[in-house]
Coordinates of N, CA and C and ligand atoms in Angstrom, one line a residue:
M117 N 3.3 -3.7 20.0 CA 2.2 -4.3 19.2 C 2.5 -3.0 17.9
R118 N 2.0 -3.8 16.9 CA 2.3 -3.1 15.7 C 0.7 -2.2 15.5
Q119 N 0.8 -1.3 15.2 CA -0.6 -1.0 14.4 C -1.5 -0.9 13.7
I120 N -3.0 -1.2 13.3 CA -3.5 -1.8 12.2 C -3.8 -0.3 11.2
L121 N -3.1 -1.0 9.6 CA -2.9 0.5 8.9 C -4.4 -0.2 8.0
V122 N -5.2 1.3 7.3 CA -5.9 1.3 6.5 C -5.5 1.8 5.1
A123 N -4.9 1.3 4.2 CA -4.5 2.0 2.8 C -6.4 2.4 1.8
G124 N -6.2 3.0 1.2 CA -6.6 3.2 0.4 C -6.6 3.9 -0.9
N125 N -6.3 3.1 -2.1 CA -5.9 3.2 -3.0 C -7.3 3.4 -4.5
W126 N -7.4 4.4 -4.4 CA -8.6 4.7 -5.3 C -8.2 5.1 -7.3
K127 N -7.0 4.4 -7.0 CA -7.0 4.1 -8.3 C -7.2 5.5 -9.3
L128 N -7.6 5.1 -11.0 CA -8.0 5.9 -11.6 C -9.5 6.1 -11.4
N129 N -9.9 6.9 -10.1 CA -11.5 6.6 -10.2 C -11.6 8.1 -9.2
G130 N -12.6 8.8 -10.0 CA -13.2 9.5 -8.9 C -13.6 10.7 -9.8
S131 N -14.3 12.0 -8.8 CA -14.2 13.1 -10.0 C -14.5 13.6 -8.5
L132 N -14.0 15.4 -8.7 CA -14.3 16.6 -7.6 C -15.7 16.4 -6.8
D133 N -16.7 16.0 -7.7 CA -18.1 15.7 -6.6 C -18.0 14.1 -5.9
S134 N -17.7 13.6 -6.8 CA -17.7 12.2 -5.5 C -16.5 11.8 -5.2
I135 N -15.2 12.6 -5.1 CA -14.1 12.3 -3.8 C -14.4 13.8 -2.9
T136 N -15.5 14.4 -3.1 CA -15.9 15.1 -1.8 C -17.2 14.9 -1.0
Q137 N -17.7 14.1 -1.8 CA -18.7 12.8 -1.0 C -17.9 11.7 -0.5
L138 N -17.1 11.0 -0.9 CA -16.7 10.2 -0.2 C -16.0 10.3 0.9
I139 N -15.0 11.6 1.0 CA -14.0 11.8 1.8 C -15.2 12.7 2.9
T140 N -16.4 12.9 2.5 CA -17.5 13.3 3.7 C -17.8 11.9 4.3
G141 N -18.5 11.8 3.5 CA -18.5 10.2 4.5 C -18.0 9.0 5.5
I142 N -16.8 9.4 4.8 CA -15.2 8.3 5.5 C -15.0 9.8 6.8
T143 N -15.3 11.2 6.6 CA -15.1 11.7 7.8 C -16.5 11.9 9.1
A144 N -16.7 11.1 8.3 CA -18.3 11.5 9.2 C -18.2 9.8 10.2
G145 N -18.1 9.2 9.6 CA -17.9 7.4 10.6 C -16.1 7.1 11.3
E146 N -15.7 8.1 11.1 CA -14.4 7.8 11.6 C -14.0 7.6 12.9
D147 N -14.7 7.9 13.7 CA -14.8 8.8 15.0 C -15.1 7.0 16.1
D148 N -15.3 6.1 15.1 CA -15.6 4.7 15.3 C -14.8 3.7 14.7
T149 N -13.6 4.2 14.5 CA -12.7 3.3 13.9 C -11.5 2.7 14.8
G150 N -11.5 3.6 15.9 CA -10.7 2.8 17.0 C -9.2 3.3 16.9
K151 N -8.7 2.1 17.3 CA -6.9 3.0 17.0 C -6.5 2.0 15.4
T152 N -7.2 2.0 14.5 CA -6.6 2.1 12.9 C -6.5 3.0 12.7
Q153 N -5.1 3.4 11.9 CA -4.2 4.2 11.4 C -5.2 4.2 9.7
I154 N -5.9 5.2 9.2 CA -6.4 5.2 8.1 C -5.3 5.9 6.8
A155 N -5.4 5.6 5.9 CA -4.4 6.7 5.0 C -5.7 6.4 3.4
V156 N -6.1 7.5 2.9 CA -5.9 7.5 1.5 C -5.5 7.9 0.7
C157 N -5.4 7.3 -0.5 CA -4.4 7.4 -1.8 C -4.9 8.1 -3.2
P158 N -5.5 9.1 -3.3 CA -6.3 9.9 -4.3 C -5.3 10.2 -6.0
P159 N -6.1 10.4 -6.7 CA -4.7 10.6 -8.3 C -4.7 11.6 -7.8
F160 N -3.2 12.0 -8.4 CA -2.9 12.7 -8.2 C -3.0 14.5 -8.1
V161 N -3.9 14.4 -9.1 CA -4.8 15.7 -9.5 C -6.0 16.4 -8.1
Y162 N -6.1 15.6 -7.2 CA -7.3 15.6 -5.9 C -6.3 15.9 -5.1
I163 N -5.2 15.4 -4.8 CA -4.7 15.3 -3.6 C -4.8 16.5 -2.5
P164 N -4.7 18.0 -3.8 CA -4.9 19.2 -2.7 C -6.4 19.0 -2.7
V165 N -7.5 18.6 -2.9 CA -8.7 19.0 -2.4 C -9.0 17.8 -1.1
V166 N -9.0 16.4 -1.5 CA -8.4 15.9 -0.5 C -7.8 16.3 1.5
A167 N -6.8 17.1 0.5 CA -5.8 17.4 2.0 C -6.6 18.7 2.4
D168 N -7.5 19.4 1.6 CA -8.3 20.0 2.5 C -9.0 19.8 3.4
L169 N -9.7 19.0 2.7 CA -11.5 17.9 3.7 C -10.8 17.3 4.8
L170 N -9.1 16.4 4.3 CA -9.0 16.3 5.6 C -8.4 16.9 6.6
A171 N -7.9 18.4 6.7 CA -7.3 19.0 7.5 C -7.6 18.5 8.9
D172 N -8.8 18.7 9.1 CA -9.1 18.4 11.1 C -9.5 17.0 11.2
S173 N -9.1 15.7 10.5 CA -9.1 14.4 10.2 C -8.2 13.5 11.1
K174 N -8.5 12.7 11.3 CA -6.7 11.5 11.8 C -6.3 11.1 10.2
I175 N -7.3 11.3 9.6 CA -6.8 10.3 8.1 C -6.0 10.7 7.3
A176 N -4.7 10.4 7.3 CA -3.7 10.3 6.9 C -3.6 10.5 5.0
W177 N -3.2 11.1 4.2 CA -3.4 10.6 2.8 C -2.1 10.4 1.6
G178 N -1.8 10.1 0.6 CA -1.1 9.9 -0.4 C -1.3 9.2 -1.5
S179 N 0.2 9.7 -1.9 CA 0.1 9.4 -4.1 C 0.0 7.7 -4.0
Q180 N -0.5 7.4 -5.2 CA -0.6 6.2 -5.6 C 0.7 5.6 -6.6
D181 N 2.0 6.8 -6.4 CA 3.0 6.5 -6.7 C 3.7 7.5 -6.7
V182 N 4.8 7.3 -7.8 CA 6.0 9.1 -7.1 C 7.1 8.6 -8.2
S183 N 7.5 9.6 -8.6 CA 8.6 10.0 -9.7 C 9.7 9.4 -8.9
D184 N 10.6 8.5 -9.6 CA 11.5 8.1 -9.0 C 13.4 9.3 -9.3
R185 N 12.5 9.9 -9.8 CA 13.4 11.4 -9.6 C 13.0 12.9 -9.0
D186 N 13.9 13.8 -8.8 CA 13.5 14.6 -8.0 C 13.2 15.8 -8.4
A187 N 13.7 16.5 -9.9 CA 13.6 17.3 -10.4 C 14.2 17.3 -11.4
G188 N 13.5 18.1 -12.6 CA 13.8 18.2 -14.0 C 13.6 18.1 -15.6
A189 N 14.0 17.6 -16.4 CA 13.2 17.1 -17.4 C 12.6 16.3 -17.7
F190 N 12.0 16.0 -17.2 CA 11.0 14.4 -16.8 C 9.2 14.5 -17.1
T191 N 8.9 15.1 -17.8 CA 7.4 15.4 -19.0 C 6.8 14.4 -18.4
G192 N 5.5 14.7 -17.6 CA 4.8 13.9 -16.8 C 4.6 13.1 -15.4
E193 N 5.7 13.8 -14.9 CA 6.3 12.9 -13.5 C 5.8 14.0 -12.5
V194 N 5.8 13.1 -11.1 CA 5.6 14.3 -10.0 C 6.3 13.6 -8.8
A195 N 7.2 14.6 -8.4 CA 8.7 14.4 -7.2 C 7.8 14.1 -5.6
G196 N 8.1 13.7 -5.2 CA 8.0 13.5 -3.7 C 8.1 14.7 -3.0
A197 N 8.9 15.3 -3.4 CA 8.7 16.8 -2.5 C 7.4 17.6 -3.1
M198 N 7.2 17.4 -4.2 CA 5.6 18.1 -4.6 C 4.3 17.1 -3.9
L199 N 4.7 16.2 -3.4 CA 3.5 15.1 -3.1 C 3.7 15.9 -1.6
R200 N 5.0 15.9 -0.9 CA 5.4 16.6 0.7 C 4.4 18.6 1.0
D201 N 5.0 18.8 -0.5 CA 3.9 20.0 -0.1 C 2.9 20.1 0.3
F202 N 1.8 18.4 -0.2 CA 0.5 19.1 -0.6 C 0.2 18.2 0.4
G203 N 1.0 17.4 1.9 CA 0.7 16.9 3.5 C 0.8 15.2 3.4
C204 N 1.4 15.0 1.7 CA 1.3 13.6 1.7 C 2.3 13.1 3.0
T205 N 1.5 12.0 3.3 CA 2.3 10.8 4.3 C 3.1 9.7 3.6
Y206 N 2.3 9.2 2.7 CA 2.7 8.0 2.3 C 2.6 8.0 0.6
A207 N 3.1 6.9 0.1 CA 3.3 6.7 -1.2 C 3.4 5.5 -1.6
I208 N 2.5 5.1 -2.7 CA 2.4 3.8 -2.9 C 3.5 3.6 -4.2
V209 N 4.6 2.3 -4.1 CA 5.5 2.5 -5.7 C 5.3 1.2 -5.5
G210 N 5.7 0.4 -7.0 CA 5.5 -1.1 -7.0 C 4.3 -1.4 -7.0
H211 N 3.2 -0.7 -7.0 CA 2.2 -1.6 -7.3 C 1.4 -2.6 -8.6
S212 N 1.2 -3.8 -8.0 CA 1.1 -4.8 -9.4 C 0.8 -4.1 -11.0
E213 N -0.3 -3.3 -11.0 CA -0.9 -2.6 -12.2 C 0.6 -1.8 -13.0
R214 N 1.1 -1.1 -11.6 CA 2.2 -0.4 -12.5 C 3.9 -1.8 -13.2
R215 N 3.9 -2.4 -12.1 CA 4.4 -3.6 -12.8 C 4.3 -4.2 -13.9
S216 N 3.3 -4.9 -13.8 CA 2.5 -5.4 -15.2 C 2.3 -4.1 -16.3
L217 N 1.2 -3.2 -16.0 CA 0.9 -2.7 -17.3 C 1.8 -1.6 -17.9
Y218 N 2.7 -1.2 -17.5 CA 4.1 0.2 -17.5 C 5.0 -0.5 -17.2
A219 N 5.6 -1.4 -17.1 CA 6.4 -2.6 -16.7 C 7.5 -1.7 -16.1
E220 N 7.2 -1.4 -14.9 CA 8.0 -0.9 -13.6 C 8.6 -2.1 -13.4
D221 N 9.6 -2.2 -13.3 CA 10.5 -3.6 -12.5 C 11.0 -3.5 -11.5
D222 N 11.8 -4.6 -10.8 CA 12.3 -4.0 -9.7 C 12.9 -3.3 -9.1
A223 N 14.6 -3.1 -10.0 CA 15.4 -1.9 -10.1 C 14.2 -0.7 -9.6
F224 N 13.7 -0.4 -10.7 CA 12.5 0.9 -10.9 C 11.8 1.2 -9.7
T225 N 11.5 0.5 -9.3 CA 10.3 0.2 -7.8 C 11.6 0.9 -6.9
A226 N 12.7 0.2 -7.4 CA 13.5 0.3 -6.0 C 13.8 2.0 -6.0
R227 N 14.0 2.1 -7.3 CA 14.3 3.9 -7.2 C 13.4 4.3 -6.7
K228 N 12.2 4.4 -7.2 CA 10.9 4.6 -6.6 C 11.0 5.3 -5.1
F229 N 11.1 3.4 -5.0 CA 11.2 3.5 -3.3 C 11.9 4.7 -2.5
A230 N 13.4 5.2 -3.0 CA 14.3 5.7 -3.0 C 14.4 7.2 -2.7
A231 N 13.5 7.5 -4.1 CA 13.1 9.1 -4.3 C 11.5 9.5 -3.7
A232 N 11.4 8.5 -2.5 CA 9.8 8.7 -1.8 C 10.8 9.0 -0.4
R233 N 11.3 8.4 0.2 CA 11.9 8.4 1.4 C 13.3 9.9 1.0
R234 N 14.0 10.1 0.1 CA 14.6 11.4 0.1 C 13.6 12.5 0.0
A235 N 12.1 12.1 -0.3 CA 11.0 13.5 0.1 C 10.5 13.1 1.4
G236 N 10.9 12.3 2.2 CA 10.0 12.6 3.7 C 8.6 11.4 3.3
L237 N 9.1 11.2 2.6 CA 7.4 10.0 2.5 C 7.6 8.4 2.8
T238 N 6.6 8.1 3.6 CA 6.4 6.7 3.6 C 6.2 5.7 2.5
P239 N 7.1 4.9 2.4 CA 6.8 4.2 0.6 C 6.0 2.9 1.4
I240 N 4.7 2.7 0.4 CA 4.2 1.7 0.9 C 4.4 1.1 -0.8
L241 N 5.3 -0.5 0.1 CA 5.8 -0.9 -1.3 C 4.8 -2.5 -1.2
C242 N 4.7 -2.6 -2.3 CA 3.6 -3.6 -2.8 C 5.0 -5.2 -3.7
V243 N 4.5 -5.5 -3.3 CA 4.3 -7.1 -3.6 C 4.0 -8.1 -4.1
G244 N 4.1 -9.4 -4.4 CA 3.1 -9.8 -4.5 C 3.5 -11.4 -6.0
E245 N 2.8 -12.3 -6.3 CA 3.1 -13.2 -7.7 C 1.2 -13.2 -8.1
T246 N 2.1 -13.3 -9.9 CA 1.0 -13.7 -10.8 C 0.6 -15.4 -10.5
L247 N -0.9 -15.6 -10.6 CA -0.8 -16.5 -10.0 C -0.5 -17.6 -10.8
E248 N 0.0 -17.4 -12.3 CA 1.3 -18.5 -12.8 C 2.0 -19.0 -11.7
E249 N 2.2 -17.6 -10.9 CA 4.2 -18.2 -9.9 C 3.4 -18.6 -9.3
R250 N 1.9 -18.3 -8.6 CA 1.6 -19.0 -7.5 C 1.3 -21.0 -8.1
E251 N 1.1 -20.9 -8.9 CA 0.8 -22.2 -9.5 C 2.2 -23.5 -9.4
Q252 N 2.9 -22.5 -10.1 CA 4.4 -23.1 -10.3 C 5.4 -23.3 -9.0
G253 N 4.6 -22.8 -7.5 CA 5.2 -23.0 -6.5 C 6.4 -21.7 -6.7
I254 N 6.3 -20.2 -7.0 CA 7.9 -19.6 -6.9 C 6.9 -18.6 -6.1
T255 N 6.0 -18.6 -5.1 CA 5.8 -16.8 -4.4 C 6.9 -16.8 -3.8
E256 N 7.1 -17.2 -2.7 CA 8.0 -16.9 -1.6 C 9.7 -16.4 -2.8
D257 N 10.0 -16.8 -3.6 CA 11.2 -16.7 -4.9 C 10.7 -14.9 -5.1
V258 N 9.0 -14.8 -5.8 CA 8.8 -13.9 -6.1 C 9.2 -12.5 -5.2
V259 N 8.3 -12.5 -4.1 CA 8.3 -11.7 -3.0 C 9.6 -11.5 -2.2
A260 N 10.8 -12.6 -2.2 CA 11.6 -12.1 -2.2 C 12.7 -11.2 -3.0
R261 N 12.6 -11.3 -4.2 CA 12.7 -10.9 -5.2 C 12.6 -9.4 -5.2
Q262 N 11.5 -9.2 -5.2 CA 10.7 -7.9 -5.0 C 11.5 -7.2 -4.0
L263 N 11.5 -8.2 -2.7 CA 12.0 -7.1 -1.8 C 13.9 -6.8 -1.7
D264 N 14.5 -8.0 -2.2 CA 15.7 -7.9 -2.5 C 16.0 -6.7 -3.0
A265 N 15.3 -6.5 -4.1 CA 15.9 -5.0 -4.9 C 16.3 -3.8 -4.0
V266 N 14.7 -3.8 -3.2 CA 14.8 -2.4 -2.5 C 15.9 -2.3 -1.3
I267 N 16.1 -3.6 -0.8 CA 17.2 -3.9 0.5 C 18.3 -3.3 -0.2
K268 N 18.9 -4.0 -1.3 CA 20.1 -3.7 -2.0 C 19.9 -2.5 -2.0
L269 N 19.5 -2.0 -2.9 CA 19.3 0.0 -3.0 C 19.4 0.5 -2.1
E270 N 18.5 0.0 -1.1 CA 18.5 1.6 0.2 C 18.9 0.7 1.7
G271 N 19.0 -0.8 1.8 CA 19.2 -1.0 3.1 C 18.4 -1.5 4.0
I272 N 18.4 -2.6 4.8 CA 17.1 -3.2 5.2 C 16.5 -2.0 6.2
G273 N 17.5 -1.3 7.2 CA 16.8 -0.2 7.8 C 15.5 0.8 6.9
A274 N 15.8 0.9 5.9 CA 14.8 1.0 5.6 C 13.0 0.7 5.3
I275 N 13.9 -0.8 5.4 CA 12.3 -1.4 5.4 C 11.9 -0.8 6.7
G276 N 12.0 -0.5 7.6 CA 11.9 -0.3 9.1 C 10.9 0.5 8.6
E277 N 11.1 1.9 7.6 CA 10.4 2.9 7.6 C 9.7 3.0 6.8
S278 N 9.3 1.7 5.9 CA 8.2 1.8 5.2 C 6.8 1.0 5.9
V279 N 5.8 0.9 4.7 CA 5.2 -0.2 4.9 C 4.8 -1.4 3.7
I280 N 5.0 -2.4 3.7 CA 5.2 -3.6 2.7 C 3.6 -3.9 2.7
A281 N 3.4 -4.0 1.5 CA 2.1 -4.3 1.4 C 2.1 -5.9 0.3
Y282 N 1.5 -6.9 1.0 CA 2.0 -8.1 0.1 C 0.1 -8.5 -0.2
E283 N 0.5 -8.1 -2.1 CA -0.7 -8.0 -3.1 C -0.3 -9.1 -3.8
P284 N -1.6 -10.3 -3.7 CA -1.6 -11.3 -4.4 C -2.3 -10.5 -6.2
V285 N -1.7 -10.9 -7.3 CA -1.6 -10.4 -8.3 C -3.2 -10.5 -8.4
W286 N -3.9 -12.4 -8.0 CA -4.6 -12.9 -8.3 C -5.6 -12.9 -7.6
A287 N -5.7 -11.9 -6.8 CA -7.0 -11.6 -6.1 C -7.3 -9.7 -5.6
I288 N -6.1 -9.3 -7.0 CA -7.0 -7.9 -7.0 C -8.3 -7.7 -8.5
G289 N -8.5 -6.8 -7.2 CA -10.2 -6.8 -7.6 C -10.9 -7.8 -9.0
T290 N -10.2 -8.9 -8.4 CA -11.3 -10.3 -9.2 C -12.4 -10.4 -8.2
G291 N -12.4 -10.4 -7.0 CA -13.6 -11.2 -5.9 C -12.7 -12.0 -5.1
K292 N -11.3 -12.4 -5.8 CA -11.1 -13.2 -4.9 C -9.8 -13.1 -3.9
T293 N -10.2 -13.6 -2.6 CA -9.2 -13.3 -1.5 C -8.7 -14.1 -1.8
A294 N -7.5 -14.2 -0.9 CA -6.3 -15.5 -0.2 C -7.0 -15.6 1.4
S295 N -7.6 -16.8 1.4 CA -7.8 -17.1 2.3 C -7.1 -15.9 3.5
P296 N -7.2 -16.4 4.5 CA -6.2 -15.4 5.9 C -5.3 -16.2 6.3
Q297 N -5.2 -17.9 5.8 CA -4.3 -18.8 6.5 C -2.8 -18.4 5.0
Q298 N -3.8 -18.8 3.9 CA -2.5 -18.2 2.7 C -2.1 -16.9 2.6
A299 N -2.6 -16.0 3.5 CA -2.1 -14.4 3.4 C -0.8 -14.5 4.6
Q300 N -1.5 -15.0 5.8 CA -0.5 -15.1 6.8 C 1.1 -15.7 6.2
D301 N 0.9 -16.9 6.2 CA 1.6 -17.8 5.3 C 2.9 -17.3 4.4
V302 N 2.1 -15.9 3.5 CA 3.5 -15.2 2.3 C 3.9 -13.8 3.6
H303 N 2.9 -13.6 4.3 CA 3.5 -12.5 5.7 C 4.2 -13.1 6.2
A304 N 4.0 -14.4 6.9 CA 5.0 -14.7 7.7 C 6.7 -15.1 7.1
F305 N 6.3 -15.5 6.3 CA 7.5 -16.0 5.1 C 8.2 -13.9 5.2
I306 N 7.6 -12.6 4.6 CA 8.5 -11.9 4.3 C 8.9 -11.3 6.0
R307 N 8.4 -11.4 7.4 CA 8.6 -11.4 7.9 C 9.7 -11.6 8.6
G308 N 10.1 -13.1 8.2 CA 10.8 -14.2 8.5 C 12.4 -14.0 7.8
K309 N 12.0 -13.5 6.7 CA 13.3 -12.8 5.4 C 13.7 -11.8 6.5
L310 N 13.1 -11.2 6.9 CA 13.9 -9.4 7.0 C 14.1 -9.9 8.6
A311 N 13.2 -10.6 9.3 CA 14.2 -10.9 10.9 C 15.5 -11.6 10.9
G312 N 15.9 -12.2 9.5 CA 17.0 -12.6 9.1 C 18.3 -11.5 8.9
L313 N 17.7 -10.7 8.8 CA 19.3 -9.7 8.2 C 18.9 -8.5 9.6
D314 N 17.6 -8.4 10.2 CA 17.7 -7.6 11.2 C 16.2 -7.5 12.3
K315 N 16.3 -8.4 14.0 CA 15.0 -8.8 13.7 C 13.9 -7.5 14.2
A316 N 14.2 -6.7 14.6 CA 14.0 -5.1 15.1 C 13.5 -4.3 13.7
V317 N 14.1 -4.5 13.0 CA 12.8 -4.4 11.4 C 11.7 -5.4 11.8
A318 N 12.0 -6.6 11.3 CA 10.8 -7.2 11.0 C 9.3 -7.4 11.9
D319 N 10.5 -7.2 13.4 CA 9.1 -6.7 14.4 C 8.2 -5.3 14.2
K320 N 8.4 -4.5 13.3 CA 8.6 -2.9 13.4 C 7.0 -2.8 12.4
V321 N 7.8 -3.3 11.1 CA 7.1 -2.7 9.9 C 6.0 -3.5 9.8
Q322 N 4.7 -2.8 9.7 CA 3.8 -3.3 9.3 C 3.3 -3.8 7.9
I323 N 3.1 -4.6 7.7 CA 2.4 -5.5 6.3 C 1.4 -6.2 6.2
L324 N 0.8 -5.4 5.0 CA -0.4 -4.5 4.6 C -0.6 -6.3 4.1
Y325 N -1.8 -6.9 3.7 CA -2.7 -7.3 3.0 C -3.5 -7.0 2.4
G326 N -3.4 -6.9 0.4 CA -4.5 -5.8 -0.4 C -4.6 -7.6 -1.0
G327 N -5.7 -6.9 -1.7 CA -6.4 -8.1 -2.7 C -7.8 -8.3 -2.6
S328 N -8.9 -7.6 -2.5 CA -10.5 -7.7 -2.9 C -10.7 -8.2 -1.6
V329 N -10.0 -7.0 -0.7 CA -10.9 -7.1 0.9 C -12.1 -6.0 1.5
K330 N -12.7 -6.8 1.9 CA -14.4 -5.8 2.4 C -14.2 -6.5 3.7
G331 N -15.3 -5.1 3.8 CA -16.1 -5.1 5.5 C -16.0 -6.9 5.9
A332 N -16.8 -7.5 4.8 CA -17.4 -8.9 5.5 C -15.8 -10.0 5.4
N333 N -14.5 -9.4 5.0 CA -13.5 -10.6 5.2 C -12.7 -9.9 6.4
A334 N -12.3 -8.5 6.0 CA -11.2 -7.7 7.4 C -11.1 -8.6 7.9
T335 N -12.3 -8.9 9.4 CA -11.7 -9.6 11.0 C -10.8 -10.4 10.7
E336 N -11.3 -10.9 9.7 CA -10.2 -12.6 9.9 C -9.1 -12.6 9.3
L337 N -9.0 -11.6 8.4 CA -7.8 -11.5 8.1 C -6.5 -10.6 8.6
F338 N -7.4 -9.8 9.0 CA -7.0 -8.7 10.4 C -6.2 -8.9 11.7
A339 N -7.1 -10.5 11.9 CA -6.7 -11.5 13.0 C -5.4 -11.9 12.5
M340 N -5.0 -11.8 11.4 CA -3.9 -13.0 11.5 C -3.1 -12.7 12.1
A341 N -1.6 -13.0 12.4 CA -0.5 -13.0 13.3 C 0.4 -12.0 13.1
D342 N 0.9 -12.1 11.6 CA 1.8 -11.4 11.1 C 0.6 -10.0 9.9
I343 N -0.4 -10.2 10.1 CA -1.3 -9.2 8.9 C -1.4 -8.1 9.7
D344 N -0.7 -6.7 9.5 CA -1.1 -5.9 9.9 C -2.0 -4.5 9.5
G345 N -3.1 -4.8 8.9 CA -3.9 -4.0 8.2 C -3.9 -4.3 6.2
G346 N -4.7 -3.7 5.7 CA -5.1 -4.1 4.6 C -4.9 -2.4 3.6
L347 N -3.9 -2.9 2.1 CA -4.4 -2.1 1.3 C -5.8 -2.0 -0.1
I348 N -6.4 -1.7 0.1 CA -8.2 -1.8 -0.1 C -8.1 -1.0 -1.4
G349 N -8.3 -1.7 -2.6 CA -8.4 -1.1 -4.2 C -10.1 -0.5 -3.8
G350 N -11.2 -1.4 -4.6 CA -12.5 -1.2 -5.1 C -13.3 -0.8 -4.3
A351 N -13.3 -1.3 -2.3 CA -13.8 -1.1 -1.4 C -13.8 0.2 -0.8
S352 N -12.8 1.0 -1.1 CA -12.3 2.1 -0.7 C -12.9 3.5 -1.3
L353 N -13.7 2.6 -2.4 CA -14.5 3.9 -3.2 C -15.9 3.7 -2.5
D354 N -16.1 3.1 -1.6 CA -17.5 3.2 -1.0 C -16.7 3.4 0.6
A355 N -17.7 4.3 1.1 CA -17.3 5.2 2.5 C -18.2 3.7 3.5
G356 N -19.0 3.3 3.2 CA -19.2 2.5 4.3 C -18.7 1.4 4.1
E357 N -18.4 0.4 2.9 CA -17.5 -0.6 3.2 C -16.5 -0.3 3.9
F358 N -15.5 1.4 3.4 CA -13.6 1.4 3.7 C -14.2 1.6 5.5
L359 N -14.9 2.0 5.9 CA -15.3 2.1 6.8 C -15.3 1.1 7.8
A360 N -16.0 0.0 7.0 CA -16.5 -1.3 7.9 C -14.8 -1.9 8.1
I361 N -14.2 -1.7 6.9 CA -12.5 -2.3 7.3 C -12.2 -1.7 8.0
C362 N -11.8 -0.3 8.4 CA -11.4 0.4 9.5 C -11.7 -0.3 10.7
K363 N -12.8 -0.5 10.8 CA -13.6 -0.8 12.1 C -13.1 -2.0 12.4
A364 N -12.6 -2.6 11.7 CA -12.5 -4.7 11.9 C -11.4 -3.6 12.2
G365 N -9.8 -3.7 12.0 CA -8.9 -2.9 12.8 C -9.2 -2.4 14.3
G366 N -9.8 -1.6 14.7 CA -10.1 -1.2 15.5 C -10.6 -1.9 17.0
Ligands
PEP693 C1 -5.4 -2.9 -5.3 O1 -5.2 -2.7 -6.1 O2 -4.2 -2.6 -4.4 C2 -6.5 -3.4 -4.9 C3 -5.7 -4.4 -3.3 O3 -7.4 -3.8 -5.1 P1 -9.0 -4.8 -4.6 O4 -9.1 -4.3 -3.2 O5 -10.2 -4.0 -5.4 O6 -8.5 -6.2 -4.8

């Protein structure tokens, strides 16, 4: 049985004060979250603070991005090994905001995925279609292309040591959640595609859903056969809401 993983992506939000309050609120309720695996992904600069605050907690932490490079003259970049130095378990790669706002393409995302693994981080690989692509009926083609870039570079085995997040771009931060069935259909497609290459990998990999998940819709989503948790944006900034989502997976 795959465990449910709920990962919060805080994006470009927070201050030292608000992050301390948020972590205090989440840890106060973590005992009621059952077997759900939980992670938070703060902005880079707050990772050491979050690491200290979570030292006695079951909650893991990760980064929202990682450099494709390991070291050298790459101004502004943060390497995977640096993130490991501060106890990160996960690194999100290929978030749709990185793909669309910072022009990060499939090949670049695959190199970031590889860099995360070289450093011992578990990549959370985001895939998903835009509204236009869904309306054109090419959702599966888009998701397959995004996955294939990583499989080509790193091999199918590497997917088994990562987490996939299916995030339809039209549902991110819009309040429009994919229906549980719409999400399940794409999750089943992803798992089926992976099974065609390696059944053990397909059975093992956690596939998260992301896109306007809240306490009120998490139970239905997590009840679907191929949905193994959520990548949570807006709702992860509210301790009560985030805990409600975590409880839905417990
Ligand atoms: C995200 O950005 O990964 C996300 C799922 O955001 P939201 O939950 O706010 O839609």
